Coordinates of C-alpha atoms and ligand atoms in Angstrom, one line a residue:
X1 CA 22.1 106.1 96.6
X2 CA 21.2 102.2 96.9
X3 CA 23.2 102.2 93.9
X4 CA 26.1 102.6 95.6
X5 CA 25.6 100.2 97.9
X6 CA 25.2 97.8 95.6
X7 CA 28.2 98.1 94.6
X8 CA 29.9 97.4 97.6
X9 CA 31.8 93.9 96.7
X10 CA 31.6 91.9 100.4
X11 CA 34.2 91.4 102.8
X12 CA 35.2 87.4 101.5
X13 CA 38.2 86.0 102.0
X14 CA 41.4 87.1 103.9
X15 CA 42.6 90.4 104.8
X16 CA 46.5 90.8 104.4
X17 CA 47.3 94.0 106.6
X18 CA 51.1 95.1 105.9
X19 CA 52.6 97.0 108.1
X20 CA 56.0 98.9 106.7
X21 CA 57.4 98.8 110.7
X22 CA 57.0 96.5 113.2
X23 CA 57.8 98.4 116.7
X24 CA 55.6 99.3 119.2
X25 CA 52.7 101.1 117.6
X26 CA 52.5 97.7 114.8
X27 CA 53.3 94.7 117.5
X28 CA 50.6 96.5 120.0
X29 CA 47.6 96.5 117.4
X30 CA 48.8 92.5 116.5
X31 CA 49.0 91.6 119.9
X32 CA 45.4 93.6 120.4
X33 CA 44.0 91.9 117.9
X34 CA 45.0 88.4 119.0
X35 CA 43.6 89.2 122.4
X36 CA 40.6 90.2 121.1
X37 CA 40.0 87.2 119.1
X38 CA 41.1 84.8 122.3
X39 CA 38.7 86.6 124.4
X40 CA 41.2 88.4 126.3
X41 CA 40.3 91.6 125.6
X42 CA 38.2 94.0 124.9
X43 CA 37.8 96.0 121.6
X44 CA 38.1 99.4 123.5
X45 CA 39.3 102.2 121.2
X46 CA 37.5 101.3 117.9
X47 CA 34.6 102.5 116.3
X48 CA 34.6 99.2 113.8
X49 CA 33.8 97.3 116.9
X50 CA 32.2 99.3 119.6
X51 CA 30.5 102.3 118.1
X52 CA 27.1 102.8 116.9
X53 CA 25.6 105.0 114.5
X54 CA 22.3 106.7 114.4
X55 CA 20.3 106.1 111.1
X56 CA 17.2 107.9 110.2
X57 CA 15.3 110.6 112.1
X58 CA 15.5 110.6 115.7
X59 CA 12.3 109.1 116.4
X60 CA 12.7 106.3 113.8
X61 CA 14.8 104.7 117.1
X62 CA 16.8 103.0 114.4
X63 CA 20.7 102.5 115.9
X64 CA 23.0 100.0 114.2
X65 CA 26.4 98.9 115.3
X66 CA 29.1 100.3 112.8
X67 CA 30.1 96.7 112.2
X68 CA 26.5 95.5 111.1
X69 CA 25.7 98.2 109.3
X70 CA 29.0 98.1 107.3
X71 CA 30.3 95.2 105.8
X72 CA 33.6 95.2 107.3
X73 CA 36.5 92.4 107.5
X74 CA 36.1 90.2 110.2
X75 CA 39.1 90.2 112.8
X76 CA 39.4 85.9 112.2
X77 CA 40.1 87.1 108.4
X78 CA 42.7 89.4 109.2
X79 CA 46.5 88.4 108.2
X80 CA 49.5 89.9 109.4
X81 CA 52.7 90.6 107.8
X82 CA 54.9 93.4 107.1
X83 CA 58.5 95.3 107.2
X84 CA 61.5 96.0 109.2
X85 CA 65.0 96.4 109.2
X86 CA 65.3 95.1 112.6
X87 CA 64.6 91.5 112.0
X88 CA 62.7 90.6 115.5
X89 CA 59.5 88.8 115.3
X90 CA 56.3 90.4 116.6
X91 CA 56.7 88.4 120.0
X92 CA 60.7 89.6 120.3
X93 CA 59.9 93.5 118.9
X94 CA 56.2 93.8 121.4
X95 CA 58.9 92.1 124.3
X96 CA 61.4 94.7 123.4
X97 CA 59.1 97.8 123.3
X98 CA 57.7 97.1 126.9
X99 CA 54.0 98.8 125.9
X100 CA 52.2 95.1 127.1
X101 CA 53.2 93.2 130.3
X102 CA 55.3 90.0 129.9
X103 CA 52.1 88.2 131.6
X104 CA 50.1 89.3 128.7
X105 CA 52.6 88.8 126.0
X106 CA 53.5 84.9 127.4
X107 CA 49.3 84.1 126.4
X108 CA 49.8 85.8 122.9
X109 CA 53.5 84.2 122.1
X110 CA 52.0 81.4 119.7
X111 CA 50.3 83.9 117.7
X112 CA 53.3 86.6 117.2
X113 CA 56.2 84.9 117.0
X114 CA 55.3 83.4 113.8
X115 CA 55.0 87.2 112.6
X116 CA 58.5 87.6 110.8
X117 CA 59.4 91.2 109.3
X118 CA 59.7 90.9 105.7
X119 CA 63.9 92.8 104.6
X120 CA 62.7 96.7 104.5
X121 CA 63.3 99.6 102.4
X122 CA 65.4 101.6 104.7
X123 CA 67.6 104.4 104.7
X124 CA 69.6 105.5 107.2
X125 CA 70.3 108.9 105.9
X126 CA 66.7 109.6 106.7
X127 CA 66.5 107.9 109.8
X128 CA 69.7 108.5 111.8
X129 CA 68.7 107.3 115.1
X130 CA 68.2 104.3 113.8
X131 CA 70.7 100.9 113.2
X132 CA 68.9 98.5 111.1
X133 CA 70.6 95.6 109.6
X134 CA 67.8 93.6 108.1
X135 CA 66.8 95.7 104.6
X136 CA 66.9 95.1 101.0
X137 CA 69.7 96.6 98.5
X138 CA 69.6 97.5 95.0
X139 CA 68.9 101.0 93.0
X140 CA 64.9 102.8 94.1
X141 CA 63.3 101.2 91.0
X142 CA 65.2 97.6 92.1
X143 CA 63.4 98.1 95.7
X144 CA 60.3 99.1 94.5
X145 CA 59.7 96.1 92.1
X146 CA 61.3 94.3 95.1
X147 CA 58.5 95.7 97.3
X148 CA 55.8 94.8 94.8
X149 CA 57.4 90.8 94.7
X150 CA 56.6 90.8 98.5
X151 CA 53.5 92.1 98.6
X152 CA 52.1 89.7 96.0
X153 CA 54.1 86.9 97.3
X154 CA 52.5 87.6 100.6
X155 CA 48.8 87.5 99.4
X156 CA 49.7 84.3 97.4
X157 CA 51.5 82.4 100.0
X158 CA 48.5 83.3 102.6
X159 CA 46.0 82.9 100.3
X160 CA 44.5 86.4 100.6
X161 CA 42.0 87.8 98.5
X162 CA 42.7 91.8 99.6
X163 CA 45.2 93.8 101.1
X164 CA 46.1 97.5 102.9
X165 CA 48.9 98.8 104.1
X166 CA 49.1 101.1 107.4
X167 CA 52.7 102.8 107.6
X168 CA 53.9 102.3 111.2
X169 CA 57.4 103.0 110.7
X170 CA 59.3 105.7 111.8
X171 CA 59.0 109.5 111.7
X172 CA 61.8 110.3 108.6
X173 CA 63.4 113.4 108.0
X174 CA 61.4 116.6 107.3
X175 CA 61.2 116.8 103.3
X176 CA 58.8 119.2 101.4
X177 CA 58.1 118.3 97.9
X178 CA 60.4 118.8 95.4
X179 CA 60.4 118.8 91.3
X180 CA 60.4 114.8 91.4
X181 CA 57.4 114.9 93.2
X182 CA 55.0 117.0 91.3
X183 CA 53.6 114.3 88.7
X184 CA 53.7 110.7 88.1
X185 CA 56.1 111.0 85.5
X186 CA 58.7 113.2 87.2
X187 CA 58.3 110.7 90.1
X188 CA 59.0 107.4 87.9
X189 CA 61.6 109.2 86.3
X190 CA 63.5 110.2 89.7
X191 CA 62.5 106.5 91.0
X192 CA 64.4 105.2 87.4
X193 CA 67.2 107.6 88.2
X194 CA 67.7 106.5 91.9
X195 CA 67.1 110.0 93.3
X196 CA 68.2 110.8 97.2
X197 CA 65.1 112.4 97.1
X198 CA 63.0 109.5 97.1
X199 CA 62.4 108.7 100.4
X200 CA 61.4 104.7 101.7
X201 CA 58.1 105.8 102.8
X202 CA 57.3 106.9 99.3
X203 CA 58.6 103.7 97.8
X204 CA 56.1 102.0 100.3
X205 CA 53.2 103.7 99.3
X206 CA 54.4 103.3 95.0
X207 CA 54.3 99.7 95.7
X208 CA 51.1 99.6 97.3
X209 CA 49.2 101.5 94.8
X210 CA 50.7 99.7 92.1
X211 CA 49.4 96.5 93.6
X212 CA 46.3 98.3 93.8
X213 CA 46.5 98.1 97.6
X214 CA 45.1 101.2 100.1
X215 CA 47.9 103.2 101.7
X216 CA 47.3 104.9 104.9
X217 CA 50.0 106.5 106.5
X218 CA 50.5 106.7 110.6
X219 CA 53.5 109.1 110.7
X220 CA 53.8 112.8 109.5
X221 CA 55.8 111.8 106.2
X222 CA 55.6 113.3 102.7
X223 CA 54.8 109.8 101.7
X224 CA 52.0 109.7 100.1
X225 CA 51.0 113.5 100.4
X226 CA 51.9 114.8 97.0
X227 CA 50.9 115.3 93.6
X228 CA 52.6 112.8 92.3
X229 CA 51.4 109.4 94.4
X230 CA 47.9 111.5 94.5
X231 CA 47.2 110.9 90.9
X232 CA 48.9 107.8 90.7
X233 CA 46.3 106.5 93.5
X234 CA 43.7 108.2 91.3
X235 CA 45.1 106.6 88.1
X236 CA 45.1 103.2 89.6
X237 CA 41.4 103.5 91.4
X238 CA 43.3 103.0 94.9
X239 CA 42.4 104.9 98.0
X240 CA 45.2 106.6 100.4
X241 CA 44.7 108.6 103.3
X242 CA 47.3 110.5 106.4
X243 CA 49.1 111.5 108.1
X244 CA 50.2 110.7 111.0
X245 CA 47.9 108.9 113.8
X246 CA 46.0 111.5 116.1
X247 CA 47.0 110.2 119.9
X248 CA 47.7 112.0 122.7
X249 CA 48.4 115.7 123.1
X250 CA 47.5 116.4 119.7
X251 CA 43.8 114.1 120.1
X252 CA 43.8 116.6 123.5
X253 CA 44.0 119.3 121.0
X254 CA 41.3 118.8 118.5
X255 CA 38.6 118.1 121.4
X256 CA 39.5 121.1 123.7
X257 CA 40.4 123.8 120.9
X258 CA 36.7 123.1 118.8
X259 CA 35.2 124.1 122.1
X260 CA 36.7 127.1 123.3
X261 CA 36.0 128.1 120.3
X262 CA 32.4 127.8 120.2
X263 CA 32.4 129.7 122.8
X264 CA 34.2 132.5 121.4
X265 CA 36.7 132.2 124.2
X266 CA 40.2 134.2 123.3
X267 CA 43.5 132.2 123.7
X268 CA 46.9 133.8 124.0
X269 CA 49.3 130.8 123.6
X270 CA 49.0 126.9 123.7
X271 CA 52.5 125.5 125.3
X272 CA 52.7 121.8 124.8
X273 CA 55.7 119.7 126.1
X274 CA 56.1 116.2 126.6
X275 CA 58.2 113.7 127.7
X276 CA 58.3 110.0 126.3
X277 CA 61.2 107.3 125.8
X278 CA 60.2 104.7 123.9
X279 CA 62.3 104.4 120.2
X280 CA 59.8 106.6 118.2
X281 CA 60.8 109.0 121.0
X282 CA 64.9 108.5 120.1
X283 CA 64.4 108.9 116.7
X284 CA 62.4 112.5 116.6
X285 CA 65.8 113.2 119.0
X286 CA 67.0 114.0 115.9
X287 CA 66.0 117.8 114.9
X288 CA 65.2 116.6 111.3
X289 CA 62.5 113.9 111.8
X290 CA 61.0 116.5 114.9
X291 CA 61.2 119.1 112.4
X292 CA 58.1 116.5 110.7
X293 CA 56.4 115.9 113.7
X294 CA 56.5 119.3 114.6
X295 CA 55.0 120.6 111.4
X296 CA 52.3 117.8 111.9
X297 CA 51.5 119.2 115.4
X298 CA 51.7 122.8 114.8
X299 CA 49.0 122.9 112.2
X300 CA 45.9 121.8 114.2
X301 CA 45.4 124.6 115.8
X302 CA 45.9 127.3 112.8
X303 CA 43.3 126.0 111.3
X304 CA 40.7 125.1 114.0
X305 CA 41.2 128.7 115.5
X306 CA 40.9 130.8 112.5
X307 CA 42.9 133.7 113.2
X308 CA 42.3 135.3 110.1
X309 CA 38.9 135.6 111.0
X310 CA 38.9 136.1 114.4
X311 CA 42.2 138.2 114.7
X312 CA 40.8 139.5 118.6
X313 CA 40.6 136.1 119.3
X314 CA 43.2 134.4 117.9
X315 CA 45.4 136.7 115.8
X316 CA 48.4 137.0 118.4
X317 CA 48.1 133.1 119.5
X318 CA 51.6 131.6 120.3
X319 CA 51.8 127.9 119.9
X320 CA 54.5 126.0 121.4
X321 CA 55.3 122.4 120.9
X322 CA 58.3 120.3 121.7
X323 CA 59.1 116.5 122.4
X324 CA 61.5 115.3 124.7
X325 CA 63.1 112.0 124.5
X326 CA 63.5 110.6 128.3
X327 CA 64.1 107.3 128.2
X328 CA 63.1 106.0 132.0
X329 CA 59.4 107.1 130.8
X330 CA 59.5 104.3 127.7
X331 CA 56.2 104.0 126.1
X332 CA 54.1 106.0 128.9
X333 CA 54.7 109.6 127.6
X334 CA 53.4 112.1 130.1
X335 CA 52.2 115.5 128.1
X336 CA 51.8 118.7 129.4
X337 CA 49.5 121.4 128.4
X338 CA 49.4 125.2 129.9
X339 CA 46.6 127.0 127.6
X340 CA 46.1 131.1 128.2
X341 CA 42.5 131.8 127.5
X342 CA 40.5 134.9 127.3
X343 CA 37.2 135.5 128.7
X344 CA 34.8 138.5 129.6
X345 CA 36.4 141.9 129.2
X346 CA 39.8 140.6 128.4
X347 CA 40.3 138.8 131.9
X348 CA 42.5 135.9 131.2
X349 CA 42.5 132.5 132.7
X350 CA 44.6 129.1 132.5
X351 CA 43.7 125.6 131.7
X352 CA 46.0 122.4 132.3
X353 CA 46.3 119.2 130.9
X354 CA 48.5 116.7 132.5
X355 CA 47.6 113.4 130.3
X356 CA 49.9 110.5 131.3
X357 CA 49.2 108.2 128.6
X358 CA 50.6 105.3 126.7
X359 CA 51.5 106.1 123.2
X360 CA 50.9 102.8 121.6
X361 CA 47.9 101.8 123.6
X362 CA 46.2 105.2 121.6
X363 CA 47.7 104.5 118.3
X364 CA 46.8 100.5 118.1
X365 CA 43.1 100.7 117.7
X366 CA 43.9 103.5 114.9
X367 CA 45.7 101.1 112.9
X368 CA 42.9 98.5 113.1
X369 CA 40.0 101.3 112.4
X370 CA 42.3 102.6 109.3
X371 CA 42.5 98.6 108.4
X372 CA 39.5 98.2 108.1
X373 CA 38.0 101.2 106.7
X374 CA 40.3 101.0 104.1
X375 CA 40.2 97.8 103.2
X376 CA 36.2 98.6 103.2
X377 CA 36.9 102.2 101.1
X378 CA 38.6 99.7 98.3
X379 CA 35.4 97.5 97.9
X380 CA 33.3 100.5 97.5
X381 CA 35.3 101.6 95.0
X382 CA 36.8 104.7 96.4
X383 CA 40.1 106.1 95.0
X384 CA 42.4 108.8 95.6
X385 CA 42.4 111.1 99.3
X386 CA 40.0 109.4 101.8
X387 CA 39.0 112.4 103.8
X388 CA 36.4 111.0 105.9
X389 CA 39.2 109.3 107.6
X390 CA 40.7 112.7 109.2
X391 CA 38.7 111.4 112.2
X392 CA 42.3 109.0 112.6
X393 CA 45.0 111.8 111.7
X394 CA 46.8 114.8 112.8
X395 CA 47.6 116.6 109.7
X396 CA 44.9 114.7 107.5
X397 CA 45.7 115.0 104.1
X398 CA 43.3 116.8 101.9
X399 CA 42.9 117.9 98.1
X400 CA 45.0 121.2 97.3
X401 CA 41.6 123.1 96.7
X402 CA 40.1 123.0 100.3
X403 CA 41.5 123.1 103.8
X404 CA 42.0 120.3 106.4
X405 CA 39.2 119.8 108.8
X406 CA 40.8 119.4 112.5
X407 CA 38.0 119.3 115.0
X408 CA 37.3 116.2 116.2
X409 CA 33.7 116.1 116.0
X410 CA 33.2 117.4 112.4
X411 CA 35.6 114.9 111.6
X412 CA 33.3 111.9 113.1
X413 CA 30.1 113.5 111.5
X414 CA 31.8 113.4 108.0
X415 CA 32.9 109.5 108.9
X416 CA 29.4 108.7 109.8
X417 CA 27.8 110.6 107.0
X418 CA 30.4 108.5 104.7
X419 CA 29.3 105.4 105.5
X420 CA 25.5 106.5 105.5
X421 CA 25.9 108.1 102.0
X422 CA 27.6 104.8 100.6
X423 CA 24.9 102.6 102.4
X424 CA 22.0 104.3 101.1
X425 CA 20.8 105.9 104.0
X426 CA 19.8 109.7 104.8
X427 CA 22.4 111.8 106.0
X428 CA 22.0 113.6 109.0
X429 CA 22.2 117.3 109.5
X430 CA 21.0 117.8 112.7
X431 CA 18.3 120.5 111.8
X432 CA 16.2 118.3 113.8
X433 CA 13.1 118.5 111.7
X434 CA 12.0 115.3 113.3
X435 CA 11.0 117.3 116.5
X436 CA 9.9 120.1 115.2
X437 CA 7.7 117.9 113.0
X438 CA 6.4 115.9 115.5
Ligands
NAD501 N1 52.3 105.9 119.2 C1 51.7 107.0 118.9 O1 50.9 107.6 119.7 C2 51.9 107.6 117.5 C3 51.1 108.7 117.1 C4 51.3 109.2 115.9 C5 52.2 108.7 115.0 N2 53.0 107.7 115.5 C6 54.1 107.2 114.5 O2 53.9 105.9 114.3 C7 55.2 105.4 114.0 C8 55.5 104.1 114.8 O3 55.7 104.5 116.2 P1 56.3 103.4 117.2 O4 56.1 103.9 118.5 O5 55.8 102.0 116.8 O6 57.8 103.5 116.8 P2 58.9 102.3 116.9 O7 60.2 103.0 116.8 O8 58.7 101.4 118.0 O9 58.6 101.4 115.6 C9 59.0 101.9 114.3 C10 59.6 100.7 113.6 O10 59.8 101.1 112.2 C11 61.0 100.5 111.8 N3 61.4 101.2 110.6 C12 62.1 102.3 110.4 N4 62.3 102.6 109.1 C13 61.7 101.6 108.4 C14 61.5 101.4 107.1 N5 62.0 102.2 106.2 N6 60.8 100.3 106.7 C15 60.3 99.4 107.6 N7 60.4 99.6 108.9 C16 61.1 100.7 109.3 C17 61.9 100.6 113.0 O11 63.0 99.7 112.9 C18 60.9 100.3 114.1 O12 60.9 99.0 114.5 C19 56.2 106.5 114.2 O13 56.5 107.1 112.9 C20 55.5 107.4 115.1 O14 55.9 108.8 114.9 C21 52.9 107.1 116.7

């Protein structure tokens, strides 16, 4: 196993992180960052900087912050750039979006308003709520080449030595994979012959992993998520990993569902509803990008229930979930959850969630964790589906053969285990042979 570690090339040089999408999710985690690194904030919300992980047996007392034990960019090597076609700059798009107060934003203005969106890929067909003026034109294989030219031109012109890209743009239209989609041929071929079906996000995520740069994706897009860009990530020794950031109600989810369950508590029916009015929120207005979100959020709790094996449990379960845009509520979505739960002799019993939360101020420290675990999956030579990072998503992409793991907390073991396995230390399986043998 040292072997591996070994082979972990170190964190040298700069970090470009490229962002396709610079709104309120993308301007948050800059603005974060730049706090952080002024001493303005704290690193709350990331396991890169706050968490520690337990290695050895229990009585070794051996505890190691992630960051020490991992090699792992350092925030002062961390450069920002990325897409949008709204042409703000960071400081203009973080004003606009109204997540961070104009007192804070005035002591990070130096720092963002030098952060200029590079022309996107954007189409409006798939993003109707949406008026951008600021994007590239030319046929699918002209944008992706076009894509490529930045990206390099990027690294170059800031000196970079690595790069990962973390999709923060918005939610497209629902699109299940198609004919062009099923190898890396049939892709090229559709990308050559300027197919509708090609969505931006995909053109992204082709011009990453041509560049040989990690794509993780923070919205519930086909993106990356199909045969195709899965063995063209494999092909090219590049790691990718989604979808879609796990925040709010659907975070709420994966740590209450996992539980009941234990317990072997019934449920009848999850209703979820929410109200949020920021401009993610206008654009899944539009019944074709919720009809992605939706499928995101409805798949959690299939698969963390199991009513196939536990059809008195589980097996008449109705899941409701539903998004409403309300724009006086901006950024600070309030969710509510009414779960029906079974106990002893059938009696049934209610649980309710009120979480008023602030959609970007969950999803920023994702994007930096995804950052840098990415960046750090690349110099340990990982390729293809990064699974341990299902910890960070709500539908986390997986390989065909197996299903998705959802709970929360077997999501976090597997992360820890990951980075254990790669640095050559035992893995932990809780049989707790160290007490037993003591
Ligand atoms: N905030 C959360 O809790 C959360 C959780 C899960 C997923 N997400 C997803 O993260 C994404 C970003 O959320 P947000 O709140 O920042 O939304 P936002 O609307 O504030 O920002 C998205 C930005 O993407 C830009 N954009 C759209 N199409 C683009 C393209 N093709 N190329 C480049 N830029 C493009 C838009 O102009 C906009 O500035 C959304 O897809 C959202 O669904 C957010």
């Amino acid at each position: 196993m040292d072997q591996l570690k070994s082979k972990v090339a170190p964190a040298d040089g700069k970090l470009a992180v490229l962002l396709p999408g610079m709104g309120a999710v993308a301007t948050t985690f800059i603005a974060g960052v730049e706090a952080i690194k002024a001493g303005l904030a704290k690193p709350i919300g990331l396991l890169t900087q706050m968490a520690h992980i337990r290695l050895g047996k229990r009585s070794e007392k051996r505890w190691s912050m992630i960051k020490d034990f991992v090699p792992l960019a350092k925030l002062e090597d961390l450069v920002f750039g990325g897409w949008d076609p709204i042409p703000d700059d960071a400081y203009t798009a973080a004003a606009k979006a109204k997540v961070l107060s104009p007192e804070h934003l005035a002591q990070l203005k130096p720092a963002l308003e030098k952060i200029k969106p590079m022309a996107a890929v954007f189409d409006r067909n798939v993003v109707k709520r949406l008026d951008g003026t600021h994007f590239k034109k030319g046929t699918k294989r002209e944008l992706a080449n076009a894509l490529i030219q930045d990206i390099r031109g990027f690294m170059d012109k800031n000196k970079c030595a690595r790069a990962v890209m973390v999709w923060c743009a918005s939610t497209e239209a629902y699109q299940e994979a198609g004919p062009e989609h099923q190898s890396l041929a049939a892709f090229e071929k559709a990308l050559d012959a300027d197919s509708p079906n090609i969505f931006p996000s995909q053109i992204y995520a082709y011009a990453a992993i041509s560049c040989g740069v990690p794509y993780l994706n923070g919205a519930p897009n086909l993106s990356a998520d199909f045969p195709a860009m899965i063995e063209y990530a494999e092909k090219k020794g590049v790691a990718i990993g989604g979808k879609d950031f796990k925040t709010g109600q659907t975070l709420m989810k994966t740590i209450i569902a996992p539980g009941l369950k234990a317990r072997m508590l019934g449920m009848d029916g999850w209703f979820s509803t929410n109200i949020l009015g920021n401009r993610d929120g206008e654009v899944l207005d539009d019944p074709a990008n919720f009809k992605t979100k939706e499928v995101s959020k409805l798949s959690v709790l299939e698969q963390i229930l199991e009513p196939e094996k536990y059809p008195e449990l589980y097996g008449d379960l109705h899941h409701k979930v539903s998004i409403h845009y309300y724009k006086p509520r901006g950024d600070n979505k309030e969710g509510w959850d009414n779960i029906d739960i079974v106990g002893w002799m059938g009696y049934p019993m209610q649980i309710k969630v009120n979480f008023l939360c602030r959609d970007s101020i969950l999803a920023a420290p994702i994007v930096l964790d995804l950052a840098l675990f990415g960046d750090f999956a690349a110099r340990a030579g990982m390729k293809g589906i990064q699974e341990w990072l299902s910890f960070y998503f709500k539908s986390p992409q997986h390989a065909a053969s197996v299903y998705p793991e959802h709970d929360l907390f077997v999501q976090k073991v597997r992360l820890e285990n990951n980075l254990r396995y790669i640095m050559g230390e035992e893995l932990i399986n809780y049989l707790g042979s160290d007490y037993t043998n003591e």
